[in-house]
XYZ file of C-alpha atoms in Angstrom:
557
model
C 51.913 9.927 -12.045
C 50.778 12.098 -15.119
C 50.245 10.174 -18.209
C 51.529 11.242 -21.290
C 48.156 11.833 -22.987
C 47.102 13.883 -19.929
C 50.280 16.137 -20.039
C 49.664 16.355 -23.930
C 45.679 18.392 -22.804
C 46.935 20.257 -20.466
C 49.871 21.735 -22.490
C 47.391 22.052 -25.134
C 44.843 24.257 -22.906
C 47.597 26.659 -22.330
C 47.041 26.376 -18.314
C 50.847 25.553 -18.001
C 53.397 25.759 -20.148
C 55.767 21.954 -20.377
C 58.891 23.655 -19.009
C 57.056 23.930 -15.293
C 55.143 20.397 -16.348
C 58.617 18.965 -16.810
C 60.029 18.793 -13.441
C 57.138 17.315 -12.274
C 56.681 14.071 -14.444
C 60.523 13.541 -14.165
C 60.630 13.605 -10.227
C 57.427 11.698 -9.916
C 55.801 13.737 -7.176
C 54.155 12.055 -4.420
C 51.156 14.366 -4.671
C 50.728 13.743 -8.611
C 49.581 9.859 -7.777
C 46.462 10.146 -9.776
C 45.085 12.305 -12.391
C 42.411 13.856 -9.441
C 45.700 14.994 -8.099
C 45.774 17.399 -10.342
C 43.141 19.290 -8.748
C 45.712 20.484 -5.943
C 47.500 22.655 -8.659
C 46.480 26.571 -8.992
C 47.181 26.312 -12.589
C 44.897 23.916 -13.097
C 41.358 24.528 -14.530
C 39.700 21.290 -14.361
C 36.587 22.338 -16.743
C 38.672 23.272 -19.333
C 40.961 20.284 -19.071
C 37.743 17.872 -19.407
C 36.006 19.906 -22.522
C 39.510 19.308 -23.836
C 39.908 15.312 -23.110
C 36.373 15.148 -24.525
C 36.995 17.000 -27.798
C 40.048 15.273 -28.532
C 38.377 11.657 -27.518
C 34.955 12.333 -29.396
C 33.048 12.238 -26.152
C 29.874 13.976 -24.785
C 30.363 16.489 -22.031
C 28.275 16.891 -19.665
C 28.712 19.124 -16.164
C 27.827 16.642 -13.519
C 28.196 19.184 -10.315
C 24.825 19.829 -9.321
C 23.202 16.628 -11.193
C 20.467 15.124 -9.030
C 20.806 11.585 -9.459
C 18.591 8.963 -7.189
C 20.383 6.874 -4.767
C 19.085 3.791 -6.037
C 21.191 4.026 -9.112
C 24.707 4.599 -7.021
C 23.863 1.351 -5.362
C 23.752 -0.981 -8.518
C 27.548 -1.652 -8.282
C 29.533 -1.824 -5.260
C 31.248 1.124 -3.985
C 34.457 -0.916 -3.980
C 34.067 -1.859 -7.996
C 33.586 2.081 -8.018
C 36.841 2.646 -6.765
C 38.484 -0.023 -8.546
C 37.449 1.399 -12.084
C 36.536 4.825 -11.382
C 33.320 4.929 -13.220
C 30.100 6.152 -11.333
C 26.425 4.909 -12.861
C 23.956 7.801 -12.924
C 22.079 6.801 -15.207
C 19.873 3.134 -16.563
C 17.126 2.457 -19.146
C 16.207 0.078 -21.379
C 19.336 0.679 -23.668
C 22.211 1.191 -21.415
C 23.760 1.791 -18.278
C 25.494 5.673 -18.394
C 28.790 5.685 -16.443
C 30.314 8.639 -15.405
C 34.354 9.042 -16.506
C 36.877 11.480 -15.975
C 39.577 9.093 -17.590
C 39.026 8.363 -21.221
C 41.099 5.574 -21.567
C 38.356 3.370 -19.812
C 36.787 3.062 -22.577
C 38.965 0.067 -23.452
C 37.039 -2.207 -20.473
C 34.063 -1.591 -21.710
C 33.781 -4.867 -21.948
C 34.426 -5.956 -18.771
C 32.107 -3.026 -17.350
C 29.448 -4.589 -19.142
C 30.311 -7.808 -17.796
C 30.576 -5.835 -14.219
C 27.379 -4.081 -14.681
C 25.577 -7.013 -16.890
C 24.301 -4.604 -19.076
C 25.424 -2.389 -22.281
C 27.238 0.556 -21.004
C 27.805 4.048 -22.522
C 30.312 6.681 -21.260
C 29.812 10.169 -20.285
C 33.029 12.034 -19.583
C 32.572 14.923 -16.827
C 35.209 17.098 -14.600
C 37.555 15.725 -11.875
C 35.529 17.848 -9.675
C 32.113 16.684 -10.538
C 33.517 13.051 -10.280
C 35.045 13.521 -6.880
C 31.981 15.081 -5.700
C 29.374 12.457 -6.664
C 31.991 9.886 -5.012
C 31.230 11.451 -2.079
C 27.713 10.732 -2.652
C 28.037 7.034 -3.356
C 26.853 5.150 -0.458
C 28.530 2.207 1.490
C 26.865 -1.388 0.952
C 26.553 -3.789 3.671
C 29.352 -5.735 1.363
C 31.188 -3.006 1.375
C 30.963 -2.289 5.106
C 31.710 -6.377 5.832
C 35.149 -6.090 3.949
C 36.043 -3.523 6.427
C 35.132 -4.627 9.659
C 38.002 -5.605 12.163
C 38.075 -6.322 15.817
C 39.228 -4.252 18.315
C 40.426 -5.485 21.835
C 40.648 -3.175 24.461
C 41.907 -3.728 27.699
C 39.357 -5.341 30.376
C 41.395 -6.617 32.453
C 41.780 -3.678 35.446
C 37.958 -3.914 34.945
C 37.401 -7.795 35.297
C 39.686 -7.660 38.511
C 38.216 -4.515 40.685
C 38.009 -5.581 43.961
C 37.600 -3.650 47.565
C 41.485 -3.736 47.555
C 42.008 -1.860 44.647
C 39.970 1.344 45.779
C 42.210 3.905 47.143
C 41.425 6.196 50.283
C 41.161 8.998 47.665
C 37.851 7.308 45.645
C 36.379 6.395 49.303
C 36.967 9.953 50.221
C 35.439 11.169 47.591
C 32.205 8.893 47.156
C 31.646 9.542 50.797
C 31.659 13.766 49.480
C 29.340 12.537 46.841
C 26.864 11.349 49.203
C 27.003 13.818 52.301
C 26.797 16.708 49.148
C 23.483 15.391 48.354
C 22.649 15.458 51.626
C 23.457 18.757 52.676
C 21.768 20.452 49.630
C 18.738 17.988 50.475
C 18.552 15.985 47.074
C 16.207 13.545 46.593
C 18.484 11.405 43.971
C 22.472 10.855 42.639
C 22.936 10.032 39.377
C 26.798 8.349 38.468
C 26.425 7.886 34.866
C 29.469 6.714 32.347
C 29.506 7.743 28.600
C 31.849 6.787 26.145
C 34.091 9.347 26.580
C 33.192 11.077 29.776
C 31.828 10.180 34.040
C 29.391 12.473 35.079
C 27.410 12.890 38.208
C 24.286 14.487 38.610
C 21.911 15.642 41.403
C 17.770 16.314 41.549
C 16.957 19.117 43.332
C 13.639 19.847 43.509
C 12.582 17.999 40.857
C 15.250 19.252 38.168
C 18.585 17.189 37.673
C 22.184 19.085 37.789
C 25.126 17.915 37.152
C 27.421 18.318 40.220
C 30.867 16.993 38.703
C 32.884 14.725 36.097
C 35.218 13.171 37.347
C 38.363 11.449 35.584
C 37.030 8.624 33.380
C 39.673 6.259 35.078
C 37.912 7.250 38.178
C 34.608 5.802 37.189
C 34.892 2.015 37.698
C 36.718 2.532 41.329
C 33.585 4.678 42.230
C 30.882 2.490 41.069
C 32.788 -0.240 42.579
C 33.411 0.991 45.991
C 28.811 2.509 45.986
C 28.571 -1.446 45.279
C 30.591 -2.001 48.010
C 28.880 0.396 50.290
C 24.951 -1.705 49.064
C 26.244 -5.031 49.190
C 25.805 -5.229 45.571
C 27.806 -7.939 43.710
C 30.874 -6.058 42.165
C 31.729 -8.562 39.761
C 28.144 -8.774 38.270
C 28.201 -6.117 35.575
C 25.703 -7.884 33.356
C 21.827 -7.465 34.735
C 20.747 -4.918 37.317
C 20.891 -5.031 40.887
C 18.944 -3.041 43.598
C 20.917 -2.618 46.960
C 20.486 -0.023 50.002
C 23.394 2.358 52.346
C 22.951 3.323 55.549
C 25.175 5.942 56.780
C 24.666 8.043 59.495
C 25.993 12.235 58.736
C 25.799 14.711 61.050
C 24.479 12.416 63.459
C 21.629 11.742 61.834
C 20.839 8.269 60.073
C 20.084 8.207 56.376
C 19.124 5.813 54.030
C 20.624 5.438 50.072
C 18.661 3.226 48.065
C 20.375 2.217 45.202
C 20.086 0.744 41.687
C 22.439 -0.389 39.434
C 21.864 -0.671 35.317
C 24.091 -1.979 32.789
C 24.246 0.501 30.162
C 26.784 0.925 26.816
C 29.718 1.989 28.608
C 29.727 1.110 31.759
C 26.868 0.845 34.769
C 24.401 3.986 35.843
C 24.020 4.160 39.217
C 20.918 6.172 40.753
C 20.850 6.673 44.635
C 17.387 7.561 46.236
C 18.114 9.772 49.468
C 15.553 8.381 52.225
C 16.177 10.979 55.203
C 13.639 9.718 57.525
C 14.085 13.396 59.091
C 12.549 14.716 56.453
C 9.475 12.965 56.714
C 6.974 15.273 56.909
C 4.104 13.532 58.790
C 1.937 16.188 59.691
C -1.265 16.273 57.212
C -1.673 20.216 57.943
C 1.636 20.931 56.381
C 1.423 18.586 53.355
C -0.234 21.547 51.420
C -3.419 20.786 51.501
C -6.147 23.623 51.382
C -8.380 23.266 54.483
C -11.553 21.926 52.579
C -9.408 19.220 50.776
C -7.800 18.363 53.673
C -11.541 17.895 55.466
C -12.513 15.780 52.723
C -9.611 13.634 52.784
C -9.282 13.252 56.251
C -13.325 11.881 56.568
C -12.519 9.563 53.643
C -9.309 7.859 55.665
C -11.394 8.185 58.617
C -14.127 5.470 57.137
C -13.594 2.226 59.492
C -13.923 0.707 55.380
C -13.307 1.681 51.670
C -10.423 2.372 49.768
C -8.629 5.927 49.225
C -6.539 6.439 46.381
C -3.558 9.095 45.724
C -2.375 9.418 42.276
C 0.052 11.130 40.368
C 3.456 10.529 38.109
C 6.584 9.202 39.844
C 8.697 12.248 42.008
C 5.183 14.266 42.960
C 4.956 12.802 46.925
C 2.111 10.061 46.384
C 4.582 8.246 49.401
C 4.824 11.115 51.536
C 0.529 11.652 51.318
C 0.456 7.925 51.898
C 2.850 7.644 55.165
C 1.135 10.665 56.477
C -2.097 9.573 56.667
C -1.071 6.307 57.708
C 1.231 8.273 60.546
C -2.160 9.925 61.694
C -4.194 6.152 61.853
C -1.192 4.842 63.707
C -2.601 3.908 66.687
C -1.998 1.052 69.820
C -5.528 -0.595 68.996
C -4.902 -0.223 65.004
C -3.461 -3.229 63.092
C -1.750 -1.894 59.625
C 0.422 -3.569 57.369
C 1.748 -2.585 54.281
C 2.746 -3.720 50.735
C 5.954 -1.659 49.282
C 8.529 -1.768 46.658
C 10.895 -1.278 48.268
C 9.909 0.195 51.855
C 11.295 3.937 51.490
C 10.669 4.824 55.718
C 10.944 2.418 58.499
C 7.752 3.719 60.911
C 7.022 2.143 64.375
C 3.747 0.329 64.792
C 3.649 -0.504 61.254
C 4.029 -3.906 59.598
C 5.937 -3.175 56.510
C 6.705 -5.640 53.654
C 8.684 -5.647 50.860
C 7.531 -6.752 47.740
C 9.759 -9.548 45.759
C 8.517 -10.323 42.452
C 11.875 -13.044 41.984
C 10.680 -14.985 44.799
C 6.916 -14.811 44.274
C 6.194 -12.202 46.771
C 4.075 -9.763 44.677
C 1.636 -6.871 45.597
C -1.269 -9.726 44.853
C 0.790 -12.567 47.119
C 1.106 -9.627 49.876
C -2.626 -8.910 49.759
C -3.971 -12.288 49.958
C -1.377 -12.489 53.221
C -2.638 -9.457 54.738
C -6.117 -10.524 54.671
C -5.406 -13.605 57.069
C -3.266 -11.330 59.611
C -6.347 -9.772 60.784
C -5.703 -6.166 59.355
C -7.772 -2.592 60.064
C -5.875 -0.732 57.273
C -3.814 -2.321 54.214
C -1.616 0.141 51.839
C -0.556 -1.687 48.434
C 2.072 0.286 47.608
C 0.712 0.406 43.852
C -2.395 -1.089 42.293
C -0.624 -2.161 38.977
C -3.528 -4.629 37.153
C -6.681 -6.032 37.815
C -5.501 -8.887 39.975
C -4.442 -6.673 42.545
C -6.579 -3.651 42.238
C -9.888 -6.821 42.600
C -8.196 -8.305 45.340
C -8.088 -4.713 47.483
C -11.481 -3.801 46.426
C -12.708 -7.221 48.149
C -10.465 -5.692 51.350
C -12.372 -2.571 50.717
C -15.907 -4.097 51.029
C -14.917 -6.357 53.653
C -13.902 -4.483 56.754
C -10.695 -2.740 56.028
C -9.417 0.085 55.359
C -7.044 0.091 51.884
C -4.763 2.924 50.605
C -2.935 2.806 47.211
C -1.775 4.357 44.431
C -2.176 4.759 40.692
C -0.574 6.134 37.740
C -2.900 8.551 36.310
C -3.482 12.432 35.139
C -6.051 13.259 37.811
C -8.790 12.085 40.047
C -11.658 11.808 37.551
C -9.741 9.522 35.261
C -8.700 6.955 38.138
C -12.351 5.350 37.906
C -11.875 4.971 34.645
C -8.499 3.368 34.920
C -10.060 1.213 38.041
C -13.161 0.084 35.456
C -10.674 -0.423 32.445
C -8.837 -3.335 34.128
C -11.628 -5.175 34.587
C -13.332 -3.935 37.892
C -17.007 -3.751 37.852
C -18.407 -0.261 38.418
C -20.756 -0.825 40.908
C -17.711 -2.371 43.177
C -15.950 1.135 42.433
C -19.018 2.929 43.296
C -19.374 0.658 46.613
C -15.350 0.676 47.664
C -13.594 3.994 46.864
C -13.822 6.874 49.525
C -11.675 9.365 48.364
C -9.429 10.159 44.979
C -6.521 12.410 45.934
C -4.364 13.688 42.495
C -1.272 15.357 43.027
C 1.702 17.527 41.544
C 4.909 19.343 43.206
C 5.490 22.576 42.122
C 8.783 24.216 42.682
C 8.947 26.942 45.485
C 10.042 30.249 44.646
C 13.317 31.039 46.355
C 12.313 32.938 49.445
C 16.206 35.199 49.731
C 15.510 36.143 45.870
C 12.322 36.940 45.227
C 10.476 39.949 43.592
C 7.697 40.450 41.685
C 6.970 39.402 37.854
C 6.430 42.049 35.939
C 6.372 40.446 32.362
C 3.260 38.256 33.876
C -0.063 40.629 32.587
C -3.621 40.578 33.858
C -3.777 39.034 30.027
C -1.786 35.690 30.723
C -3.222 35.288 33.963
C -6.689 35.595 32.047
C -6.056 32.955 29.638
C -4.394 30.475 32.799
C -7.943 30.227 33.703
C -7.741 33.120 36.616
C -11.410 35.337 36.349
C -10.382 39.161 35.226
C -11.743 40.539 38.413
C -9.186 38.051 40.208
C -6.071 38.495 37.938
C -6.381 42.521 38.511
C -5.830 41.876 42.169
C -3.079 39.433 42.083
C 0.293 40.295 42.190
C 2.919 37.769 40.925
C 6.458 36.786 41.862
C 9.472 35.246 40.348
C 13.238 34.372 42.007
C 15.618 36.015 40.735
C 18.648 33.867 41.193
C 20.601 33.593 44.102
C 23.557 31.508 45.728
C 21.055 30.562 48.037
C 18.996 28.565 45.541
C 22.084 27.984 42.670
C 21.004 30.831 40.689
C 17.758 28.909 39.693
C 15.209 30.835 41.636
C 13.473 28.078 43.419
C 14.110 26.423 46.708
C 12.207 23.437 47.940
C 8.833 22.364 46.395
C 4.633 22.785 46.773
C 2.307 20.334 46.366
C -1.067 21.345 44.701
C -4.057 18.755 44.941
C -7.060 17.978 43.248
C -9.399 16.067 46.168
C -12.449 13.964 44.210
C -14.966 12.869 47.119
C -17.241 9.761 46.050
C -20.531 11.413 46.474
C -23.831 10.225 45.786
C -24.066 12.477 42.353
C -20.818 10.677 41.091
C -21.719 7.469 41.900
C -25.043 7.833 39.966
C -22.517 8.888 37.030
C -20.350 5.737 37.039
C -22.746 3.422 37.435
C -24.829 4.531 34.597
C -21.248 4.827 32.636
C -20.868 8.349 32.299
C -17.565 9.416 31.029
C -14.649 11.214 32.858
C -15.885 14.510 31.749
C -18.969 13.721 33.341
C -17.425 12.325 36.599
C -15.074 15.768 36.409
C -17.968 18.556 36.038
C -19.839 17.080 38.531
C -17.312 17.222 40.613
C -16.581 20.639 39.909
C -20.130 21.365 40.705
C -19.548 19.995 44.018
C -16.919 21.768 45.098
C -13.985 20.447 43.666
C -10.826 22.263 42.950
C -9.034 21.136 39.709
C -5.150 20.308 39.912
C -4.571 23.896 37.919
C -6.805 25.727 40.073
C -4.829 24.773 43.337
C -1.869 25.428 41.761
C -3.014 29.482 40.600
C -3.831 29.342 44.045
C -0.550 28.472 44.845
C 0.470 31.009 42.522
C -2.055 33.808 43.809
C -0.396 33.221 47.796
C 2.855 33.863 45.904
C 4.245 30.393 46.904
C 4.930 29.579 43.120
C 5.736 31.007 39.518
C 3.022 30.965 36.719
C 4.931 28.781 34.607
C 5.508 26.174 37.082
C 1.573 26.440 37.590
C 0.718 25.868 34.163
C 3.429 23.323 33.803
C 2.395 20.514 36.715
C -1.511 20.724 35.792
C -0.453 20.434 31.428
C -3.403 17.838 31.360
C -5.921 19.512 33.379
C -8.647 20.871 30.780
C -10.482 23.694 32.774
């Protein structure tokens, strides 16, 4: 409530005359609780009302509004202490600490500020405004924060106690949609993913994620659950991940779901892989391949020895290169196992194995196997250190046949990777056949498509296309159609980048020539770069110039 001192100013200012003060003080007004209440009043000019307090109180006036005071000086007293006395430091040196009033009858505890502050303080009286405003500023201390913090239950139980029971036909309905919708607009992953205040679920098509639907949040544990279910994942494990695999059959046709589970903030992400087996595609000739990289890659996979690498990010078909050229070496008189993890495609003839790193089965473990099972051709699903990539490079020299992967930009750079964990060069010279890089490019929609006129001759220039080429190319975009959900792409491209080991390029590496070196060579020999396949790709009208440039980013022409 107004004090009497305060009432006294503001009559004195003339904003108000006592009559309408009166009613006020005598019905104590809920809103008039402090003297920063005041500020809610039309009448009231809160500038005026402080030069007033500070003339008839002797103090210095100062307008604190736009005062830029460091944080460091806020944080000398608790924000609580703040509250409790309503005095704000902006200001210490050697003499004193200046505190900030809009109430001068604090001057009284000065002494027990100074106790508070354990230091000589000094008062500088400002407006209710200014005040309020560099309250605002004052920022919370861990002490402050630790005086606040409560627990709050929530409910766990329905969680805890999810069983097969509890899900309804309606959520097995529905997570059987889920599925056969991915499958129908050919997918190659689901995403179920739980926020804190929303389900989503997502599909990749053609490389790009969309989200499908979002479903009612007390939906989301009875449709993780009853996926679980469907993998013969442990439902009651919520804590660490778990890896499980569906097998439905739809439309007569069998397909293959393999799933992961993660524990995440709110709740566990689940990501399906689709593995439609009828999808496969097997045939070398229709991979993408331009005829002289498929030549070269074909005699390198054709060596009765050596090792032939395919590498590239995760999503851009390294598996699908891999199972097709093992398809095409599939023969009655060929023995070939393989290393995965996990196995995506179960193919006849083959002796597949997954890889187990909890029970000691690793990529390395695998290897060492294969060698005493009397193998023509090995594939390590991934060569991931120098323990396994020295351990197929000994295949490779020995009699066999090895194909594997790596993680890197393009072919050049794989040596490099090969010699930088730890593998001699002159066994990389010896061993590898044939590097094969690779990228998937989106397709342009085929129901949609038309040409690109905002695509010059100058862009194409600068992609790396010759002027005399660009003049004769005509480019083409997708619209947007129903057919390919108004994105104007449908299905993907691969583009390639081939390296074959030839004699040149092993005189490079073993003299230790850098990737540059290893990559102009190449060049010189024939080679087509990652973004010159894919202007090709662009040139045949197959793809868009920014998908081009996109999927070969770190290909320096």
């Amino acid at each position: 409530m107004f004090r009497k001192e305060f009432v006294e100013v503001i009559t004195k200012t003339g904003m108000v005359p006592m009559k309408d003060l009166r009613p006020l003080i005598i019905d104590k007004d809920p809103h008039i609780i402090s003297e920063l209440g005041l500020l809610q009043f039309k009448f009231f000019d809160d500038i005026r009302f402080a030069k007033q307090v500070a003339e008839n109180y002797n103090l210095t006036y100062i307008d604190l509004s736009k005062a830029k005071i460091p944080e460091r000086i806020f944080k000398i007293v608790k924000k609580s202490d703040i509250m409790k006395f309503r005095v704000i430091p902006i200001q210490k040196n050697t003499k004193a600490v200046s505190l900030a009033i809009f109430d001068p009858s604090l001057i009284k505890l000065q002494t027990e500020l100074q106790t508070l502050f354990q230091y000589p303080v000094e008062f500088i009286l400002t407006s209710l405004s200014s005040w309020g405003e560099m309250f605002s500023r004052v920022p919370e201390s861990i002490e402050d924060v630790l005086e606040t913090i409560r627990e709050i239950k929530t409910d766990t139980k329905k969680e805890d106690n999810i069983n097969e029971d509890d899900i309804g036909d309606d959520v097995i309905r529905y997570v059987n949609r889920i599925l056969a919708e991915a499958f129908v607009t050919k997918c190659s992953d689901i995403h179920i993913e739980p926020y804190e205040n929303n389900f989503r679920i997502r599909y990749r098509q053609d490389g790009s994620l969309i989200e499908a639907a979002k479903p009612p949040r007390n939906l989301m544990l009875p449709i993780i659950s009853r996926v679980k279910i469907l993998a013969q994942m442990d439902i009651s494990e919520k804590r660490k991940p778990q890896d499980g695999r569906i097998k439905l059959e739809i439309g007569g046709k069998p397909i293959d779901y393999r799933v992961s589970s993660l524990p995440t903030l709110f709740g566990e992400k689940i990501v399906l892989r689709l593995l439609d087996s009828s999808n496969l595609q097997l045939d070398m000739t229709k991979l993408g391949f331009e005829q002289k990289q498929l030549e070269v890659f074909k005699d390198g996979i054709y060596r009765p020895y050596g090792m032939c690498l395919v590498t590239g990010p995760t999503g851009s078909g390294k598996t699908t290169t891999l199972y097709s050229a093992i398809a095409e070496l599939n023969t009655v008189d060929t023995n070939i196992s393989t290393a995965e993890d996990p196995v995506e495609f179960n193919l006849e003839g083959i002796n597949q194995v997954n890889v187990k790193k909890d029970i000691g089965l690793t990529f390395a473990a695998a290897l060492k196997s294969f060698l005493r099972q009397d193998p023509d051709i090995i594939m390590v699903g991934e060569i991931r250190d120098g323990e396994v990539g020295e351990i197929a490079i000994e295949a490779a020299l020995t009699g066999h046949l090895v194909l594997s992967t790596l993680h890197t930009n393009d072919a050049p750079s794989t040596i490099t990777r090969l010699i930088n964990m730890g593998i001699e060069p002159f066994l990389v010279a010896a061993a590898v056949n044939v590097i094969v890089a690779q990228r998937l490019c989106r397709r342009i929609c085929k129901s949609c498509k038309d040409v690109d006129t905002a695509v010059t001759q100058e862009i194409l220039v600068s992609c790396g296309i010759s002027p005399a080429s660009a003049a004769k190319i005509t480019v083409y975009k997708g619209k947007g159609c129903a057919h390919c959900n108004n994105t104007g792409y449908k299905g993907r491209v691969a583009i390639y980048e081939v390296l074959e080991m030839s004699a040149m390029i092993k005189e490079i590496l073993l003299r230790h020539g850098s990737t540059d070196e290893i990559k102009r060579q190449a060049i010189k020999e024939g080679m087509k770069t990652l973004r010159m396949c894919a202007l090709t790709k662009v040139a045949q009208g197959l793809t868009t110039i920014d998908e081009a440039v996109s999927n070969s980013a770190t290909d320096k022409m």
